[in-house]
XYZ file of N, CA and C in Angstrom:
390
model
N 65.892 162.328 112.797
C 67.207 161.716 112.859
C 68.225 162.770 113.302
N 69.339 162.202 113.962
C 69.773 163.372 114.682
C 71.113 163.294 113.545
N 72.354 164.424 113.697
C 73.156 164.714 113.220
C 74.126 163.201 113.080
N 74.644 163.232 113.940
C 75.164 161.404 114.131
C 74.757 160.466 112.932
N 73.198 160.275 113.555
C 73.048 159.238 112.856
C 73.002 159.512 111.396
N 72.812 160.932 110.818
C 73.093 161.158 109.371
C 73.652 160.966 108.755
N 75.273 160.874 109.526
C 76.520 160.868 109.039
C 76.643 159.532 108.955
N 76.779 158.471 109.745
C 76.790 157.394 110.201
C 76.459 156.690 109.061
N 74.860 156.891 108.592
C 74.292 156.292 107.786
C 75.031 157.000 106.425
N 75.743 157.930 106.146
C 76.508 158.314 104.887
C 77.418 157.825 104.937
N 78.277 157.011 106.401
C 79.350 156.403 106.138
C 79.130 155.063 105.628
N 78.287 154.258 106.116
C 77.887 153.099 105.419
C 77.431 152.759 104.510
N 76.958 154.007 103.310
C 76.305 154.017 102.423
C 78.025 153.895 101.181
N 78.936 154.792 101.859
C 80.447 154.809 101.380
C 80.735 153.505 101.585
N 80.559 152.727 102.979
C 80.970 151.445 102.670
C 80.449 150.316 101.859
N 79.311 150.318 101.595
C 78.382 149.762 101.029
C 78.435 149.595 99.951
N 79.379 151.168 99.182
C 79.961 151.252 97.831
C 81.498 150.782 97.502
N 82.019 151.056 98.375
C 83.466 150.586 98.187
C 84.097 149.184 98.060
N 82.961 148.431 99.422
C 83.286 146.992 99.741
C 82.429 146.839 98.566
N 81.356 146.848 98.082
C 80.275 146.484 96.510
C 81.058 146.094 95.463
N 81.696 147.344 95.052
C 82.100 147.412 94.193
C 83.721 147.118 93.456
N 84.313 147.599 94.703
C 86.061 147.685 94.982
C 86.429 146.071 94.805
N 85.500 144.886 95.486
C 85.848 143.406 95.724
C 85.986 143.069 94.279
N 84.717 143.333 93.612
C 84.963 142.763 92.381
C 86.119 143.006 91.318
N 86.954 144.127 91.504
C 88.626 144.762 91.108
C 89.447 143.683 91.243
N 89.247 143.238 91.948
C 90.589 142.116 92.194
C 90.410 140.895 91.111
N 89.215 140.082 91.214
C 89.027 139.534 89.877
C 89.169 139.714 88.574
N 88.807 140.868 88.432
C 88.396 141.724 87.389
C 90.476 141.941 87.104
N 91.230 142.292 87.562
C 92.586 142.834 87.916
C 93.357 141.184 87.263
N 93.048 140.357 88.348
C 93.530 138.910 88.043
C 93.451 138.410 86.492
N 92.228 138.658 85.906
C 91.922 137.991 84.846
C 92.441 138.735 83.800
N 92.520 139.946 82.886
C 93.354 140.530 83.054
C 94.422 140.079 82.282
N 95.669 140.502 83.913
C 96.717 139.861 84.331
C 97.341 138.386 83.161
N 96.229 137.745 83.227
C 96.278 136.376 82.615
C 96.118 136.386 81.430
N 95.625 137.360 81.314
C 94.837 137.245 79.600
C 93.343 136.824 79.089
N 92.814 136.590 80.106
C 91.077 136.233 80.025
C 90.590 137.355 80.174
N 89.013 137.248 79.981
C 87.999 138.243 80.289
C 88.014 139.017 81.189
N 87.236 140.098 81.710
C 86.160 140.055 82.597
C 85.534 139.275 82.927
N 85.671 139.140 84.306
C 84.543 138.159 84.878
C 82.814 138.658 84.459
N 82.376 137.784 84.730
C 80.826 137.830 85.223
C 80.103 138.143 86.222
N 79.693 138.932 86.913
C 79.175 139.075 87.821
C 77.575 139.181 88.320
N 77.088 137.860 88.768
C 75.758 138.171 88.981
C 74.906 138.622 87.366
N 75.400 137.646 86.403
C 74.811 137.947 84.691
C 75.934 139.267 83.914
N 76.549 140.082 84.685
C 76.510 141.260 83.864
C 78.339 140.867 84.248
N 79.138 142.045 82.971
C 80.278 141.963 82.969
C 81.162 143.026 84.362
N 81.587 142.427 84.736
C 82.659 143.199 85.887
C 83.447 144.099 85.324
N 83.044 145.708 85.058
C 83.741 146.690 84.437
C 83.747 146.359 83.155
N 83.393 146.362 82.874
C 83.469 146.329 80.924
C 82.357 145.770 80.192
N 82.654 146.584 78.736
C 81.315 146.747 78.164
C 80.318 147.887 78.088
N 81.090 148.560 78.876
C 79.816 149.895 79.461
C 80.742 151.144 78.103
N 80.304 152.219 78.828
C 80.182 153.742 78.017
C 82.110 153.794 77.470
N 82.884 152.912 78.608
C 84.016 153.528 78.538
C 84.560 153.067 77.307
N 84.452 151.922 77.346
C 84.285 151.146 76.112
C 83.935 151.479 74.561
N 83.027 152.041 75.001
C 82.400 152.618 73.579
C 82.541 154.069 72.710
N 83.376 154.627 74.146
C 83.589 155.770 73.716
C 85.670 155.726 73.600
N 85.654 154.107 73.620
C 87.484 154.081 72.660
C 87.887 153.688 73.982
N 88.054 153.506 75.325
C 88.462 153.240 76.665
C 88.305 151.651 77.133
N 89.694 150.977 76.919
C 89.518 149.490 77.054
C 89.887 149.545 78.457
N 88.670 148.245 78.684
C 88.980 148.407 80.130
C 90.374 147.470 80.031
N 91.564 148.125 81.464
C 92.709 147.740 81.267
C 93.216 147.553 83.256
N 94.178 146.919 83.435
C 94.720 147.020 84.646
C 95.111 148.384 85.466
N 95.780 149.029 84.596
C 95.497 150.567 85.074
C 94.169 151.092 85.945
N 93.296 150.804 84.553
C 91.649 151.524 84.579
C 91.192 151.243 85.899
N 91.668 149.704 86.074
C 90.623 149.225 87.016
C 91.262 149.448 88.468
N 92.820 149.502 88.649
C 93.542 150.031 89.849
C 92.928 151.601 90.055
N 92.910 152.296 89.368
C 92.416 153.687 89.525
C 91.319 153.812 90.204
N 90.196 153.064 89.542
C 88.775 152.369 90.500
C 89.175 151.839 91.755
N 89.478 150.898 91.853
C 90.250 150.481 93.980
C 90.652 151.819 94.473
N 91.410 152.067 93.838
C 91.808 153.099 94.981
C 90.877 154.107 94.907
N 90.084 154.754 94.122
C 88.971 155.530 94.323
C 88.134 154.261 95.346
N 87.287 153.052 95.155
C 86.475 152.781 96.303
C 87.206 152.361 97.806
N 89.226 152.514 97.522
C 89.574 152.463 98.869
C 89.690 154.110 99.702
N 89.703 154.995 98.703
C 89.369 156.125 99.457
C 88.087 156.464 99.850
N 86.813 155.685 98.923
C 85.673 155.913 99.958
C 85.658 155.200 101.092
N 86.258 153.914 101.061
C 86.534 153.453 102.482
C 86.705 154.330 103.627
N 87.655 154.804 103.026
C 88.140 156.031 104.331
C 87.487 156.863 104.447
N 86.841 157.498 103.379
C 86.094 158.869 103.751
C 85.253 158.412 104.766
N 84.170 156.914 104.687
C 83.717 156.677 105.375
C 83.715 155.918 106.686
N 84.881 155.751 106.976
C 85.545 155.566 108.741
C 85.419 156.945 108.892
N 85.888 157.938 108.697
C 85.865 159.454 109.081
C 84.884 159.718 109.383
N 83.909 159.729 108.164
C 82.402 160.278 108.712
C 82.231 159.564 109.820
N 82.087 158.320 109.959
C 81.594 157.864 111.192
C 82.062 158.400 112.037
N 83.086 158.782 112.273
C 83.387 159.481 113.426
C 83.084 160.801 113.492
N 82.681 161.543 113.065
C 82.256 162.769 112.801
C 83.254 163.828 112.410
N 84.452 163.010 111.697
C 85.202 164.237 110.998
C 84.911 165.081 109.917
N 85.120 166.150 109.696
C 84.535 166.934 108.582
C 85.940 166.813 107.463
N 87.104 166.051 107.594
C 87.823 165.580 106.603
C 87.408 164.279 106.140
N 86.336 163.741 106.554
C 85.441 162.484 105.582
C 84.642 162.860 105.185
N 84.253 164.372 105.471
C 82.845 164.955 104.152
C 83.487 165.227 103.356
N 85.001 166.135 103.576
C 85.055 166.622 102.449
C 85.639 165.611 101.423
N 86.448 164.780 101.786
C 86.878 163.737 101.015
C 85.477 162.755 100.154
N 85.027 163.064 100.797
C 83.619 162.093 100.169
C 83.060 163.122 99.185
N 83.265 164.633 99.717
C 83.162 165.167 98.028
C 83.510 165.583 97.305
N 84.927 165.345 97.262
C 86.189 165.544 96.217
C 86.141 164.395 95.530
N 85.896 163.333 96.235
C 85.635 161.921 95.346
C 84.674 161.536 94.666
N 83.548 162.974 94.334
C 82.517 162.426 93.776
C 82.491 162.697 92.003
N 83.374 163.801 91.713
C 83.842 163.468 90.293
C 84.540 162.304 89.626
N 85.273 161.705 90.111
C 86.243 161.050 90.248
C 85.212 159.194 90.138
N 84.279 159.591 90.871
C 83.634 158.214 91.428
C 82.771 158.412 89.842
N 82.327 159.497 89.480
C 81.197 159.495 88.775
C 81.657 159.244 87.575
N 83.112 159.869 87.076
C 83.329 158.964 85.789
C 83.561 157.820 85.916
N 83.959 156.923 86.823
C 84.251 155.575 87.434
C 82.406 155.218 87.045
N 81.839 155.265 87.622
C 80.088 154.755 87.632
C 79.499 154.981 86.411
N 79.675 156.148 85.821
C 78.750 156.248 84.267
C 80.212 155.127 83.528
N 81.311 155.433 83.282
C 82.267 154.643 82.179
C 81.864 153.157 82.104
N 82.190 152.640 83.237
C 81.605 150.863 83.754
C 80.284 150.838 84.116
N 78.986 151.834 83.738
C 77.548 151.685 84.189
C 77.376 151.062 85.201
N 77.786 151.886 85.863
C 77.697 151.318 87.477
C 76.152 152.087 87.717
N 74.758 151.597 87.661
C 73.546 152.122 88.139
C 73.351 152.627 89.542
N 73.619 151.518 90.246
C 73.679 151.826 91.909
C 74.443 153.073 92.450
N 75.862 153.410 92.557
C 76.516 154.029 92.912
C 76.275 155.746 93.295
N 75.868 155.962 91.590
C 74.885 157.157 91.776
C 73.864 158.008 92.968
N 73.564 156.579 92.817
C 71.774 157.332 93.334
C 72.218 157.143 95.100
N 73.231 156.110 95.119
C 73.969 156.278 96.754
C 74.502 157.322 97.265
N 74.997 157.866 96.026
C 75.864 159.262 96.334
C 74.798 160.144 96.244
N 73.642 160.660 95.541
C 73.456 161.837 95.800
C 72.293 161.329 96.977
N 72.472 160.508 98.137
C 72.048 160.071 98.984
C 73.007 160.591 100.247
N 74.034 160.267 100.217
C 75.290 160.434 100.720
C 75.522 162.099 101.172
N 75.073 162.612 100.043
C 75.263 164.158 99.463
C 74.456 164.810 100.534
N 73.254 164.724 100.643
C 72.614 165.013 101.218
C 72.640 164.575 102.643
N 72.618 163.591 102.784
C 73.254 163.355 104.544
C 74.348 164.055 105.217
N 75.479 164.218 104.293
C 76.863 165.082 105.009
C 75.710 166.826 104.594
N 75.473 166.609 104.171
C 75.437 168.399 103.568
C 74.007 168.594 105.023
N 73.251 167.688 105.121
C 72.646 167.862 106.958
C 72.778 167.772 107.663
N 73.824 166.835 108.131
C 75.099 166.645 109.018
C 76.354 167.965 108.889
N 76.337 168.372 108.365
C 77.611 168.913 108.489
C 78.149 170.090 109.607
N 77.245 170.309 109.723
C 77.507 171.518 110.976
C 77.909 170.903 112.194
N 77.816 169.742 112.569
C 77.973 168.854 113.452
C 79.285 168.234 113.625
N 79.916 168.350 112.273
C 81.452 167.795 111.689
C 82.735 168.847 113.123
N 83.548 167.818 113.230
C 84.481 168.739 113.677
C 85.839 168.595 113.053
């Protein structure tokens, strides 16, 4: 696989996470708002219920705006990569603390194992970055 397509495929792996995960915020935001639950998603609760929860952290409108805009900055990191900027690697790994208390707090399983997927694509790609 050549440099390109490394990146390429790390940008879509960012999108893959952002659009995933980021859509369900708005529901999750709405309800809320209203005074209902968390939604449901596909059996399991949309942000809540998980570690954050348990360790005293209600999920709240705040919580969950903080999350969007973390999966709208992977958005971006990953338009960048695609293009082969090396300000969408690095943004993609300044955002990975940030993402990771976001993913363990709301047990986000997936997210993880995308990123240190991700990780490894820019970090073989990268010499290629301009």
């Amino acid at each position: 696989m050549d440099a390109l397509t490394l990146l390429r495929t790390a940008a879509f792996l960012h999108w893959f996470v952002a659009v995933g995960f980021g859509v369900f915020c708005f529901p999750a935001i709405r309800n809320l708002l209203i005074g209902r639950d968390i939604p449901i998603v596909m059996g399991f609760p949309a942000y809540g219920r998980g570690p954050f929860e348990r360790v005293g952290i209600p999920t709240t409108v705040p919580l969950l705006a903080a999350f969007l805009l973390v999966c709208i900055l992977e958005s971006v990191a990953g338009f960048l990569l695609w293009g082969g900027d090396r300000s969408g690697a690095i943004l993609a790994l300044v955002l990975l603390p940030a993402g990771g208390v976001f993913w363990w707090g709301f047990a986000l399983p997936i997210p993880p194992i995308l990123a240190l997927v991700w990780t490894i694509l820019i970090v073989l790609g990268w010499q290629t970055l301009r």
